[in-house]
Short mmCIF file of C-alpha atoms (C1' of nucleotides) in Angstrom, two decimals:
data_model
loop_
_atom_site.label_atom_id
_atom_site.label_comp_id
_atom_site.label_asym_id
_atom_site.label_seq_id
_atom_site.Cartn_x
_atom_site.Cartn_y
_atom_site.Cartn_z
CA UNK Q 1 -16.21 -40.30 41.92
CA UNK Q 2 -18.56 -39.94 39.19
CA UNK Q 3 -16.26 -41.47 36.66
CA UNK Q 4 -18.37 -44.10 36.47
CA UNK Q 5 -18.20 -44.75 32.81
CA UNK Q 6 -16.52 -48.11 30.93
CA UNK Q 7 -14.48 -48.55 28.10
CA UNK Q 8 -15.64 -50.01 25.18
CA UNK Q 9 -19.62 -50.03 26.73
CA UNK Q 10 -22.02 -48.97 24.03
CA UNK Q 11 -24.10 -46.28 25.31
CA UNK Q 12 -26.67 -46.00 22.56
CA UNK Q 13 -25.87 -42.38 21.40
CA UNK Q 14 -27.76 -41.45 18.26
CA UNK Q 15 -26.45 -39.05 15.23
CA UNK Q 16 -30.22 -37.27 16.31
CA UNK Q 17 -29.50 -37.27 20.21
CA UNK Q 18 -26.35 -35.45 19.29
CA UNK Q 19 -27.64 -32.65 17.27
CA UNK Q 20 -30.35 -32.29 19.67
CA UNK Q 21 -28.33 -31.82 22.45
CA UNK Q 22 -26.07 -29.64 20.13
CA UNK Q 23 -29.19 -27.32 19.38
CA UNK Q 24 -29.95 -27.31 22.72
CA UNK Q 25 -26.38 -26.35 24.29
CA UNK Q 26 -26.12 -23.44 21.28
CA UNK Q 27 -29.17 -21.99 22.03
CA UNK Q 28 -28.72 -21.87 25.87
CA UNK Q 29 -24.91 -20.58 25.81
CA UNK Q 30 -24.24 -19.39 22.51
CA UNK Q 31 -22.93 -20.60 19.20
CA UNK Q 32 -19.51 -19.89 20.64
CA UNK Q 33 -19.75 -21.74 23.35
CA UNK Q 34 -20.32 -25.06 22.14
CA UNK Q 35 -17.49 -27.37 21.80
CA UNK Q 36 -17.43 -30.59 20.98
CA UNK Q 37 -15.93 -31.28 25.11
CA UNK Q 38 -19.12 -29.67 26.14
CA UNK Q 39 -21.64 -31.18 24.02
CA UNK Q 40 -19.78 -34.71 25.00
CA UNK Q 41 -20.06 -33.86 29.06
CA UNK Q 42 -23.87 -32.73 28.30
CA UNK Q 43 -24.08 -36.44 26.72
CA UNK Q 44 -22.12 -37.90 29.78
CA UNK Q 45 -19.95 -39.49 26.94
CA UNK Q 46 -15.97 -38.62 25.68
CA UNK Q 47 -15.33 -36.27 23.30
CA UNK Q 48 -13.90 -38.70 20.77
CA UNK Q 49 -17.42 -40.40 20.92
CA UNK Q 50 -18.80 -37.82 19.22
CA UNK Q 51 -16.90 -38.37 15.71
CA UNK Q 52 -18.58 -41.55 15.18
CA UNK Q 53 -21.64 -39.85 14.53
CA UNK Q 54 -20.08 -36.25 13.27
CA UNK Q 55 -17.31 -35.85 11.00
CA UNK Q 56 -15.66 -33.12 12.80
CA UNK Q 57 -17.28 -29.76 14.57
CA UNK Q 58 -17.59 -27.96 11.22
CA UNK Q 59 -19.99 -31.27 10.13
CA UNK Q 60 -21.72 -31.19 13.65
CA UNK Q 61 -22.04 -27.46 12.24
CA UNK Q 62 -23.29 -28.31 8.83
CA UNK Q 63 -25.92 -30.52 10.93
CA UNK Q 64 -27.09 -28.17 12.80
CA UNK Q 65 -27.70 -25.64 10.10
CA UNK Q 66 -29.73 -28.57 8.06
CA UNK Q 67 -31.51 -30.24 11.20
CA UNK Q 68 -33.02 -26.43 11.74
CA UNK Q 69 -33.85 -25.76 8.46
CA UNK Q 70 -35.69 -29.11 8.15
CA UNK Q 71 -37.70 -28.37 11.21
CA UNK Q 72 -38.62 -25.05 9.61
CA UNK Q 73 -39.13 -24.69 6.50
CA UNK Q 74 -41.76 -26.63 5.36
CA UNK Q 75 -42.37 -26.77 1.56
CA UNK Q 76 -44.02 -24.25 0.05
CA UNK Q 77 -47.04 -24.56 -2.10
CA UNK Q 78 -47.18 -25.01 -5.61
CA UNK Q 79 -49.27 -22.38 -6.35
CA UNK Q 80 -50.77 -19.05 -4.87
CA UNK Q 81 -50.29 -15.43 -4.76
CA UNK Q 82 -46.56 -15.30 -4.53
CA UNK Q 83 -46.75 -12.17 -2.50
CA UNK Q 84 -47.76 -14.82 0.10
CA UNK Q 85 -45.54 -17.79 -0.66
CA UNK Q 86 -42.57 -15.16 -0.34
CA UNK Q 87 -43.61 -13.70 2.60
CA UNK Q 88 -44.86 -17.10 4.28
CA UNK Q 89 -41.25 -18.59 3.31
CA UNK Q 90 -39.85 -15.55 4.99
CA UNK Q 91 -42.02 -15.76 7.98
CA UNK Q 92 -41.26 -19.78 8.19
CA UNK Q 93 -37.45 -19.04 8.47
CA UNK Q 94 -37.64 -16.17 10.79
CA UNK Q 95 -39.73 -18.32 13.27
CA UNK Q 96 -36.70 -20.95 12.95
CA UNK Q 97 -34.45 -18.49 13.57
CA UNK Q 98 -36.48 -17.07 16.31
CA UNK Q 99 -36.35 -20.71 18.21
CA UNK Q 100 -33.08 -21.48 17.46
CA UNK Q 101 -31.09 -18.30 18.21
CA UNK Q 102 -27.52 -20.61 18.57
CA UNK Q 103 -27.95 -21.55 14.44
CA UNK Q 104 -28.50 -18.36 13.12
CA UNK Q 105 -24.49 -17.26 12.81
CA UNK Q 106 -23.89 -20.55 11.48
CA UNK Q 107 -26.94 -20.31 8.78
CA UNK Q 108 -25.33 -16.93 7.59
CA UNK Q 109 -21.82 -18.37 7.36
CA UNK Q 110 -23.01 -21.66 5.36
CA UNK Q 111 -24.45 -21.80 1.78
CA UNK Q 112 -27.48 -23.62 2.12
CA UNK Q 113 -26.64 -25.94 -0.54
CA UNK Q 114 -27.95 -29.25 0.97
CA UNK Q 115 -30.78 -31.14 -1.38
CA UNK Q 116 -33.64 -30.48 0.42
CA UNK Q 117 -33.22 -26.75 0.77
CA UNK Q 118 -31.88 -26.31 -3.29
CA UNK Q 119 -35.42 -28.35 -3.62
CA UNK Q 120 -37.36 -25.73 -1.97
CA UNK Q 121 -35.02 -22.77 -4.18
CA UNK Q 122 -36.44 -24.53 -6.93
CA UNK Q 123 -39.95 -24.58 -6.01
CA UNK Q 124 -39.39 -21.38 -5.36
CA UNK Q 125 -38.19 -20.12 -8.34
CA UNK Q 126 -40.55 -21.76 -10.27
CA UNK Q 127 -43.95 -20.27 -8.71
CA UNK Q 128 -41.93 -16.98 -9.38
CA UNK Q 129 -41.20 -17.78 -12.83
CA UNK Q 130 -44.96 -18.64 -13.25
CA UNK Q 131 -46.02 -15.49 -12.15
CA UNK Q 132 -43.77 -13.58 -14.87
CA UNK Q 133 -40.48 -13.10 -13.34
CA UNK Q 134 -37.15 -14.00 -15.38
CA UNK Q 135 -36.25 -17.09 -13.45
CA UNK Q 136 -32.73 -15.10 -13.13
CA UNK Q 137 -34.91 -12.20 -11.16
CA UNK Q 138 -36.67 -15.03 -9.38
CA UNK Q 139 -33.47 -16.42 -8.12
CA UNK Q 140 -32.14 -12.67 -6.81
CA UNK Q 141 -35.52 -12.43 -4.93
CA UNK Q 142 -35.24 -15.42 -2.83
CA UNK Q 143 -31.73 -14.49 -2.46
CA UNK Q 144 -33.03 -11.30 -1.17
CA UNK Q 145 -35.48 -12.48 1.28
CA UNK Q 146 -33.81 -14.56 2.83
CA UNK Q 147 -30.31 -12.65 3.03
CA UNK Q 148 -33.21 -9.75 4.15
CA UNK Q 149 -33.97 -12.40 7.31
CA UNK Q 150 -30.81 -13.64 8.38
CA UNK Q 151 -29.23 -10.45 8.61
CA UNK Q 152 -32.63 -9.40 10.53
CA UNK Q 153 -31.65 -11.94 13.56
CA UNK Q 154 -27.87 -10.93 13.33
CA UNK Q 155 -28.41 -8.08 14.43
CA UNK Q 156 -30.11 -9.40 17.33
CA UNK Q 157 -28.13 -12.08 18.12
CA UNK Q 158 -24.47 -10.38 18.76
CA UNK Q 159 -23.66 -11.89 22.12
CA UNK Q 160 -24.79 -10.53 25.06
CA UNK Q 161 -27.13 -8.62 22.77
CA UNK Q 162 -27.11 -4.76 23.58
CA UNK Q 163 -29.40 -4.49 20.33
CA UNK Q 164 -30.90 -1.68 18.46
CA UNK Q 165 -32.83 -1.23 21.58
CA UNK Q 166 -29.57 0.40 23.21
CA UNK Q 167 -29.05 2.81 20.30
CA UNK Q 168 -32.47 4.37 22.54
CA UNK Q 169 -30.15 5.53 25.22
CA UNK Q 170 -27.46 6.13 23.29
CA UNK Q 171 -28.79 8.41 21.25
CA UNK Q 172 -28.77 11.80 23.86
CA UNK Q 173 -29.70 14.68 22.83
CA UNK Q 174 -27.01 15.24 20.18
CA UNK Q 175 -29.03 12.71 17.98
CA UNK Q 176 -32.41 14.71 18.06
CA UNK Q 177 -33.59 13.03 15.02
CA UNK Q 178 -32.40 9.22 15.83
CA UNK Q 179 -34.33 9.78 19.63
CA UNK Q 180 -37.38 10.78 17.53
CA UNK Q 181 -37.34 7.70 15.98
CA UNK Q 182 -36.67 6.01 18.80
CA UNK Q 183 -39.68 7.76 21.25
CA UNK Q 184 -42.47 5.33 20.43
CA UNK Q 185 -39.85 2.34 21.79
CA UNK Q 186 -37.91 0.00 20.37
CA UNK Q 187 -37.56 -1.41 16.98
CA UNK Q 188 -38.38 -4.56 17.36
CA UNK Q 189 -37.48 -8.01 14.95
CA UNK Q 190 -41.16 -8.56 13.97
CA UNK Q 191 -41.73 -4.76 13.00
CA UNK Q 192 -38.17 -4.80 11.03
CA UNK Q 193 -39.42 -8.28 9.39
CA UNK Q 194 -42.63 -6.95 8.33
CA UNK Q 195 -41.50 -3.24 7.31
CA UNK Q 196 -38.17 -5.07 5.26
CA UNK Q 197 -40.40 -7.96 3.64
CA UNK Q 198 -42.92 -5.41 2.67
CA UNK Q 199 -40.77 -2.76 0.85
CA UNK Q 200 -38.70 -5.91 -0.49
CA UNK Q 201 -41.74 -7.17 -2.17
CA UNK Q 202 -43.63 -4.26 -3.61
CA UNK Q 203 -39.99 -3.25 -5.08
CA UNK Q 204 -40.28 -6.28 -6.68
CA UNK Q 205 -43.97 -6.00 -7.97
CA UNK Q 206 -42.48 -3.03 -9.91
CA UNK Q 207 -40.02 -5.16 -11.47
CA UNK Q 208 -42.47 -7.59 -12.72
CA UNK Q 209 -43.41 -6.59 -16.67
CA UNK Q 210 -46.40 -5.27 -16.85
CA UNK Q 211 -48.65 -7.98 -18.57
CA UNK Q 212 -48.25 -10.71 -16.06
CA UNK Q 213 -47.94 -13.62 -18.51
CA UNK Q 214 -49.27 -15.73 -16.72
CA UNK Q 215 -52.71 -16.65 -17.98
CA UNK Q 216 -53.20 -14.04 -20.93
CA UNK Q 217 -50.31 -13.61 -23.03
CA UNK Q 218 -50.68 -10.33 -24.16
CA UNK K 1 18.41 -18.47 17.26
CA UNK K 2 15.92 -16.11 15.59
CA UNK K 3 14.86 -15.15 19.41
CA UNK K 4 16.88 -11.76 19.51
CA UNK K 5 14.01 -10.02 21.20
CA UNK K 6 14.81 -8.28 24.77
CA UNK K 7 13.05 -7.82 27.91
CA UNK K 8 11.53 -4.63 28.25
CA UNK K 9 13.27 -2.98 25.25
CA UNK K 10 10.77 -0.78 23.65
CA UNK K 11 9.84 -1.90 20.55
CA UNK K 12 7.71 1.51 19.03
CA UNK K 13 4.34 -0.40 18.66
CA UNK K 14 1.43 1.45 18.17
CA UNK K 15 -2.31 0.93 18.47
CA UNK K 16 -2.62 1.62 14.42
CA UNK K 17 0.28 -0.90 13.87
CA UNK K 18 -1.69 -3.47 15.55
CA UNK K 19 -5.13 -3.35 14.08
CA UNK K 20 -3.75 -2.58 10.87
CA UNK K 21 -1.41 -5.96 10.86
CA UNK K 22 -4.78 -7.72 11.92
CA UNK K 23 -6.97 -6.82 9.27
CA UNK K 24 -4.13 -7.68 6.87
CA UNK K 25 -3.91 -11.21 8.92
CA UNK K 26 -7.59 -11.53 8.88
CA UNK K 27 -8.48 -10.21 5.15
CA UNK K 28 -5.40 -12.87 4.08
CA UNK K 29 -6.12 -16.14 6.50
CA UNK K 30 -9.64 -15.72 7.27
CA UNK K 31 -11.07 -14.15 10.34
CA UNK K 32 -11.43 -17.14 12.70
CA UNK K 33 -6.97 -17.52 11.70
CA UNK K 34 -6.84 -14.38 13.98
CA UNK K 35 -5.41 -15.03 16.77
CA UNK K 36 -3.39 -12.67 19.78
CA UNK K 37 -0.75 -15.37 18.72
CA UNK K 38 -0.57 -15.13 15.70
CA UNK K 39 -0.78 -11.21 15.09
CA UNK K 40 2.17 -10.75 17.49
CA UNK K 41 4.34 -13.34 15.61
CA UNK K 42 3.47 -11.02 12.64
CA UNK K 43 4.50 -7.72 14.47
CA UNK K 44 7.74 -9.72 15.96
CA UNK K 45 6.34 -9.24 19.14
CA UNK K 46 4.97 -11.46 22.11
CA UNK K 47 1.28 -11.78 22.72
CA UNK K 48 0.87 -10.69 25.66
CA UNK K 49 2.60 -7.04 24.20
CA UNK K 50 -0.81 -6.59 22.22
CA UNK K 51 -2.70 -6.28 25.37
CA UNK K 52 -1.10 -2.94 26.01
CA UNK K 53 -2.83 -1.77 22.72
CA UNK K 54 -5.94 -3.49 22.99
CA UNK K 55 -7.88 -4.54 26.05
CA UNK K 56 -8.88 -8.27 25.07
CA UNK K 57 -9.22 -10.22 21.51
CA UNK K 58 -12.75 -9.11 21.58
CA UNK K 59 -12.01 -5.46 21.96
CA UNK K 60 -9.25 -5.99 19.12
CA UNK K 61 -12.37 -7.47 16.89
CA UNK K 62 -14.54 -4.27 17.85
CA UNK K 63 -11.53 -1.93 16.96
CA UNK K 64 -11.17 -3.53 13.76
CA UNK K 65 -14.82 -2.94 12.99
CA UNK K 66 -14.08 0.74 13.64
CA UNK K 67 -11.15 0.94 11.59
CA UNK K 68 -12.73 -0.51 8.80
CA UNK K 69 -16.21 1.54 8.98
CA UNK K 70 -14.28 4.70 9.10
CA UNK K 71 -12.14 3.50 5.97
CA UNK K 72 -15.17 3.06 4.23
CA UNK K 73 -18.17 5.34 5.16
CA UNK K 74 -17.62 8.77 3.90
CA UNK K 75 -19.99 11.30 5.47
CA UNK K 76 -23.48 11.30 3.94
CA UNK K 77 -24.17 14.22 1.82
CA UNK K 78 -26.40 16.67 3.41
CA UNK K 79 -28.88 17.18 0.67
CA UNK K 80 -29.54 15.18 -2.74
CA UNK K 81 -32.48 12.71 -3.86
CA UNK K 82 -32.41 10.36 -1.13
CA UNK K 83 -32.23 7.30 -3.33
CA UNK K 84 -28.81 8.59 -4.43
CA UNK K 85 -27.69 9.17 -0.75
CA UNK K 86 -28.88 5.50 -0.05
CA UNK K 87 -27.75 3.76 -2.51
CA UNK K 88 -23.98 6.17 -2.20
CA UNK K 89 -24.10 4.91 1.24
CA UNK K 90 -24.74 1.08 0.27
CA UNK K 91 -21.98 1.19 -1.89
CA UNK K 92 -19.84 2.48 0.07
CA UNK K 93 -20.59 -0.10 2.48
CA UNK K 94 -19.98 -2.64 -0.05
CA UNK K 95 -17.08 -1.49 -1.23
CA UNK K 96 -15.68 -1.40 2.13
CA UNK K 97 -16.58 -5.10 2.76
CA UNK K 98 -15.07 -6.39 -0.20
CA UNK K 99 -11.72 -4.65 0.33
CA UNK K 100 -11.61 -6.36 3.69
CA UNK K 101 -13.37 -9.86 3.57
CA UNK K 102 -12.10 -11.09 7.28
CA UNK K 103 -14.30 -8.25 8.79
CA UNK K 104 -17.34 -9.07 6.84
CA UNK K 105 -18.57 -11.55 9.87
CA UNK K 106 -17.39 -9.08 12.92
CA UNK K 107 -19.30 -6.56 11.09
CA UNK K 108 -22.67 -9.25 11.27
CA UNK K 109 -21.96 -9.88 14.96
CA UNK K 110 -21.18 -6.61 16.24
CA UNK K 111 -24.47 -3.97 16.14
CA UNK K 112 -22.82 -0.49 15.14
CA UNK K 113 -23.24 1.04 18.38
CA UNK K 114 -20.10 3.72 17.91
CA UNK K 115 -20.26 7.27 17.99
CA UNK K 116 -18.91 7.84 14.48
CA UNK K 117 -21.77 5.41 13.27
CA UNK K 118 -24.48 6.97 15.03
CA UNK K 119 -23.86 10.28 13.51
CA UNK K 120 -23.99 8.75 9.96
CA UNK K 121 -27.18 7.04 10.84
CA UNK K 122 -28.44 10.47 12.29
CA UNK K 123 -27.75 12.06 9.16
CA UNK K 124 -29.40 9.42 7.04
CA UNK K 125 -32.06 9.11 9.04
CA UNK K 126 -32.68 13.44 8.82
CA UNK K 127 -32.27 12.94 5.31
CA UNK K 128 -34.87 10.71 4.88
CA UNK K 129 -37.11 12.72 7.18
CA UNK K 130 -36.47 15.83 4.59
CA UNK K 131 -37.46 13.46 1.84
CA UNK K 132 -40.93 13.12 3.44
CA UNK K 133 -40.51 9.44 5.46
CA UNK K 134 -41.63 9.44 8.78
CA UNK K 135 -38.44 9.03 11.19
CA UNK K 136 -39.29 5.44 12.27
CA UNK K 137 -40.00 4.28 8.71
CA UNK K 138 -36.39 6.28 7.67
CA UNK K 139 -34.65 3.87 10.50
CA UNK K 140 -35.85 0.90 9.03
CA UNK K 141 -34.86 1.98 5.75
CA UNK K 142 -31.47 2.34 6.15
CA UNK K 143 -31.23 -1.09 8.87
CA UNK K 144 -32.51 -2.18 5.91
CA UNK K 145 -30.16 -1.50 3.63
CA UNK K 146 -27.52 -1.97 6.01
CA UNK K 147 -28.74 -5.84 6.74
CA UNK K 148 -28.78 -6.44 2.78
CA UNK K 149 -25.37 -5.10 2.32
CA UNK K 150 -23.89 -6.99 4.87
CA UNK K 151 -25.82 -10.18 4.57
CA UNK K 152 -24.26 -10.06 0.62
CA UNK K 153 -21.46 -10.32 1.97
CA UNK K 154 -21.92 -13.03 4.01
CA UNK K 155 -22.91 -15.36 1.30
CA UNK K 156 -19.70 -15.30 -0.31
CA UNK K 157 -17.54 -14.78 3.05
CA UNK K 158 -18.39 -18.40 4.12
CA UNK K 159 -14.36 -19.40 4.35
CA UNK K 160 -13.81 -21.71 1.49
CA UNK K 161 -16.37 -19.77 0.39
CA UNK K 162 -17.85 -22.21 -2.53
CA UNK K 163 -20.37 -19.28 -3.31
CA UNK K 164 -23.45 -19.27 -4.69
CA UNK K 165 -21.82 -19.98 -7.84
CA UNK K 166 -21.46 -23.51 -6.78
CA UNK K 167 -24.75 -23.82 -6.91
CA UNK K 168 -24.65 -24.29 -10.71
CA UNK K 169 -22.71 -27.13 -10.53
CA UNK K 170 -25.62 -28.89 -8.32
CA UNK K 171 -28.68 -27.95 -10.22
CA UNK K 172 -28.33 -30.84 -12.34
CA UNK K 173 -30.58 -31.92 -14.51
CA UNK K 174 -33.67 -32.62 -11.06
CA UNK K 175 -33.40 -28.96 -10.66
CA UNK K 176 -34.42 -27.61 -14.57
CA UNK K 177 -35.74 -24.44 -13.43
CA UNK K 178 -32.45 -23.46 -11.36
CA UNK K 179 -30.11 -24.52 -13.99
CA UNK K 180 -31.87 -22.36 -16.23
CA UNK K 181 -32.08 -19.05 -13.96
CA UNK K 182 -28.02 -19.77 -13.83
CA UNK K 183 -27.36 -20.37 -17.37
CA UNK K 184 -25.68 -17.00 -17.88
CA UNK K 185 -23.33 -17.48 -15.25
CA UNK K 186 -23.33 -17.62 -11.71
CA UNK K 187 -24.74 -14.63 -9.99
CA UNK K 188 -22.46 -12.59 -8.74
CA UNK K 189 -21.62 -9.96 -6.11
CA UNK K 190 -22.65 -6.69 -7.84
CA UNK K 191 -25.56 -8.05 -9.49
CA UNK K 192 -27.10 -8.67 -6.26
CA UNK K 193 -26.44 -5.39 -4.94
CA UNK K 194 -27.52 -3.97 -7.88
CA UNK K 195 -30.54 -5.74 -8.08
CA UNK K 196 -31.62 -5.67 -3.98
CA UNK K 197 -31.05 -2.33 -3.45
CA UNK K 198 -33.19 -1.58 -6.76
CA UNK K 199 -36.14 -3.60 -4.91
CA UNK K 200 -35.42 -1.61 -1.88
CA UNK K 201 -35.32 1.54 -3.07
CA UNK K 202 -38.68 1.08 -5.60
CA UNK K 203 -40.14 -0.36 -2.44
CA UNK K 204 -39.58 2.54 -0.23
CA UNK K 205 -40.82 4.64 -2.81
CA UNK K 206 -44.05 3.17 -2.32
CA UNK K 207 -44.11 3.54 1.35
CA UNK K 208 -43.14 7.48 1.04
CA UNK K 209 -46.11 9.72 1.69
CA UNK K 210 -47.88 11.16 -1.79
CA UNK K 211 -47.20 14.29 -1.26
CA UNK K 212 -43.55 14.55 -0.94
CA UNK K 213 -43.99 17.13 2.22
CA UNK K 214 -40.59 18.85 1.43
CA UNK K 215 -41.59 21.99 0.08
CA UNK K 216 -45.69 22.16 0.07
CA UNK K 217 -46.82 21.19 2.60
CA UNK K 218 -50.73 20.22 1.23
"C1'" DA X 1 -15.43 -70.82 18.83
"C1'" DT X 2 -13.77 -67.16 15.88
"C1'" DG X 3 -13.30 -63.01 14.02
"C1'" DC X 4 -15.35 -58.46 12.50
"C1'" DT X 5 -17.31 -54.25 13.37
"C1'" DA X 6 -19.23 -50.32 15.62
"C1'" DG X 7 -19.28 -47.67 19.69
"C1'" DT X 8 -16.67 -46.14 23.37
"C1'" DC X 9 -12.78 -44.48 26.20
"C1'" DT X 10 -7.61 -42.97 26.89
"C1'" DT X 11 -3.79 -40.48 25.89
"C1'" DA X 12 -1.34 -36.99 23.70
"C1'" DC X 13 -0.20 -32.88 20.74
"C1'" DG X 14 -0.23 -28.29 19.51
"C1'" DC X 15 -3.04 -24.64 19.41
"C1'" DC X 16 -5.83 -20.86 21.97
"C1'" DG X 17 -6.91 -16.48 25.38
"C1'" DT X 18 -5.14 -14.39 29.14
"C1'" DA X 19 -3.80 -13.78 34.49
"C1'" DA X 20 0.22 -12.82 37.01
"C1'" DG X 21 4.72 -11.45 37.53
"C1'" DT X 22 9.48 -9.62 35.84
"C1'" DG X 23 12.42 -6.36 33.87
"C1'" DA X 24 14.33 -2.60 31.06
"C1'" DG X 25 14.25 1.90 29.61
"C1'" DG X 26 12.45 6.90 29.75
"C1'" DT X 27 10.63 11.05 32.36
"C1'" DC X 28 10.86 14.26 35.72
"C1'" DA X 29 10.62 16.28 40.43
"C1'" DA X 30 13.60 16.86 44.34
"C1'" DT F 1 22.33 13.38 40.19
"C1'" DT F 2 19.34 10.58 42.04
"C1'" DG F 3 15.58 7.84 42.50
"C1'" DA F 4 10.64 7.06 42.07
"C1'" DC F 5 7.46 6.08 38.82
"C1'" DC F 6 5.33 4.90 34.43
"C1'" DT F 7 5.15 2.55 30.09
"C1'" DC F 8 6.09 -1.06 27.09
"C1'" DA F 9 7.75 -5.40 26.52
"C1'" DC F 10 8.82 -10.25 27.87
"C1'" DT F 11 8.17 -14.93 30.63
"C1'" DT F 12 5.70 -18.35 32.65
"C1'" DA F 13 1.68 -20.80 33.60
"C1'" DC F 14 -3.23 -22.41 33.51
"C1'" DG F 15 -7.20 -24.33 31.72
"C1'" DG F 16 -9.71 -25.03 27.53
"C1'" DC F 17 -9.94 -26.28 22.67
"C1'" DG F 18 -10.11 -29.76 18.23
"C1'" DT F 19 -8.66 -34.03 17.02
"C1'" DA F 20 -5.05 -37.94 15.61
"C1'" DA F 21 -3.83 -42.48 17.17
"C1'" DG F 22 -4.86 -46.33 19.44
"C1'" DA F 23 -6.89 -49.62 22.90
"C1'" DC F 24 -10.83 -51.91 24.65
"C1'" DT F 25 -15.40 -54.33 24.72
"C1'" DA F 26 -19.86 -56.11 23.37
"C1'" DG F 27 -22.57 -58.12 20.11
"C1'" DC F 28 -23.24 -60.14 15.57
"C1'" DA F 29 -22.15 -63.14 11.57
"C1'" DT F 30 -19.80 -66.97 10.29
#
DNA sequence: ATGCTAGTCTTACGCCGTAAGTGAGGTCAA
DNA sequence: TTGACCTCACTTACGGCGTAAGACTAGCAT
């Protein structure tokens, strides 16, 4: 009865199909509930198969964090305002985040150390630097924005996901000011993103030095 | 031998015994060590014992969150310049975090939904409001804030927790402009603090109404 | 033909959370 | 004093987990 599977067949699994149907099974049940039995019945395959394409679960992790980064983040331009560049990275990541909910407690657990994405840091850092920030400064802002975006979706993505929106009925009449607040609706992610990225960037526009060295040196 | 425990022989456990031993377990093994298991082996004490304390391992995790809020957050001042309240509060927050490392990631998951931490937002957020921010704009402030803090943390929670600082060792020599922004050392808790709740706070300032409606109102 | 290799399945181990049931002491009304 | 009841603790058991070790098979290179 629908063991129907043979030893030793070769079913043509890929390292993609896996992390695909990985994704896929995080974002449906939740980060927690993926386990490597799962992901293997969801491949009609063993579990064992799935280490000859994964080192373990915390590389089928790893993979998951990089295969939705790589579908997000594109790379950013070389050049241009980098109010916009900052804010379009920002947007570019939330969007990710936004499609993948299952990834984002593994992107906040995981340095994003791979290649590609200490590539784009750089890239990033350097249109910064261009525009007159110490590259030191530079590297805090990115750090900034995108700590500023993961911990955005965090809060949203607790589980069965009672989020801000419940603090609405919490918050009787013994929290005049917090229902106040709370009377044109719910905070929602986007108006967070924007409100955060906003205040996170004109802070920084005031810790630019004056001149702008850009073009004219003085 | 070494199982001299006896059935039903009251032991003295208390609820504070219990979530105190599991911080300790989680701040020293790492939060995903903590298990019912292994927090009764530490109290010399069967699992199944905790349950009379607790209701299940994720209402253990919640309590844990409480316990460690409420050793951190202080009550908010009533009055003062806001940006000293704020940045009080962040530090507070921060210092609470780093004194207990294995709740940084229940604190991400968990949205602080508790009595105790809807009065300190309430107060915040009345603060602000006093200060001259319209309520809505003071709640984003200090989720804000709140996000930054905690998404800190999470950089340099990840368990083996190569931080940022290993970063430095892979900007070699393809990745000139990062190796220079971490020439002076690898970037580390308290500057970021430092330097995001700076950007936060200048950019509020930006968003707060002229006028400063506290005392004149025109 | 032979052997190698890569992909797959099988079995097994020691963890995990927790449902269900057992038992020992303490409290207190009758 | 008795005995019912409650609380706290222990025991056993179940199904799920990650993964080490090993066996099998098909296809490819020799």
């Amino acid at each position: 009865m629908g063991r129907s599977r043979v030893q030793g067949k070769h079913a043509g699994l890929t390292r993609e199909q896996v992390l695909e149907a990985a994704v896929r099974l995080a974002d449906r049940d939740g980060v927690e509930a993926l386990s490597m039995r799962k992901l293997a019945r969801e491949l009609d395959v063993e579990a064992m198969t799935l280490y000859h394409h994964v080192q373990n679960k915390q590389g089928l992790e790893d993979a998951i964090v990089e295969h939705v980064l790589a579908e997000s983040l594109g790379w950013p331009p070389e050049s241009g305002a980098w109010q916009e560049v900052v804010a379009g990275y920002a947007h570019d990541l939330h969007r990710g985040l936004a499609r993948h909910p299952g990834a984002v407690l593994l992107f906040a657990t995981r340095p994003a150390i791979t290649p590609r994405s200490l590539a784009i840091l750089e890239t990033l850092v350097r249109l910064l630097r261009e525009a007159g920030f110490p590259a030191r400064t530079a590297l805090h802002l990115v750090y900034a924005v995108a700590g500023a975006v993961v911990g955005l979706h965090l809060g949203y993505a607790g589980d069965q996901n009672r989020e801000p929106a419940a603090v609405a009925d919490l918050a009787g009449e013994d929290l005049p000011v917090l229902a106040d607040a709370l009377a044109d609706g719910p905070v929602t992610m986007e108006s967070r993103l924007d409100f955060t990225l906003t205040a996170l960037i004109a802070g920084f526009e005031t810790l630019l030095p004056a001149d702008g060295r850009r073009l004219s040196p003085r």
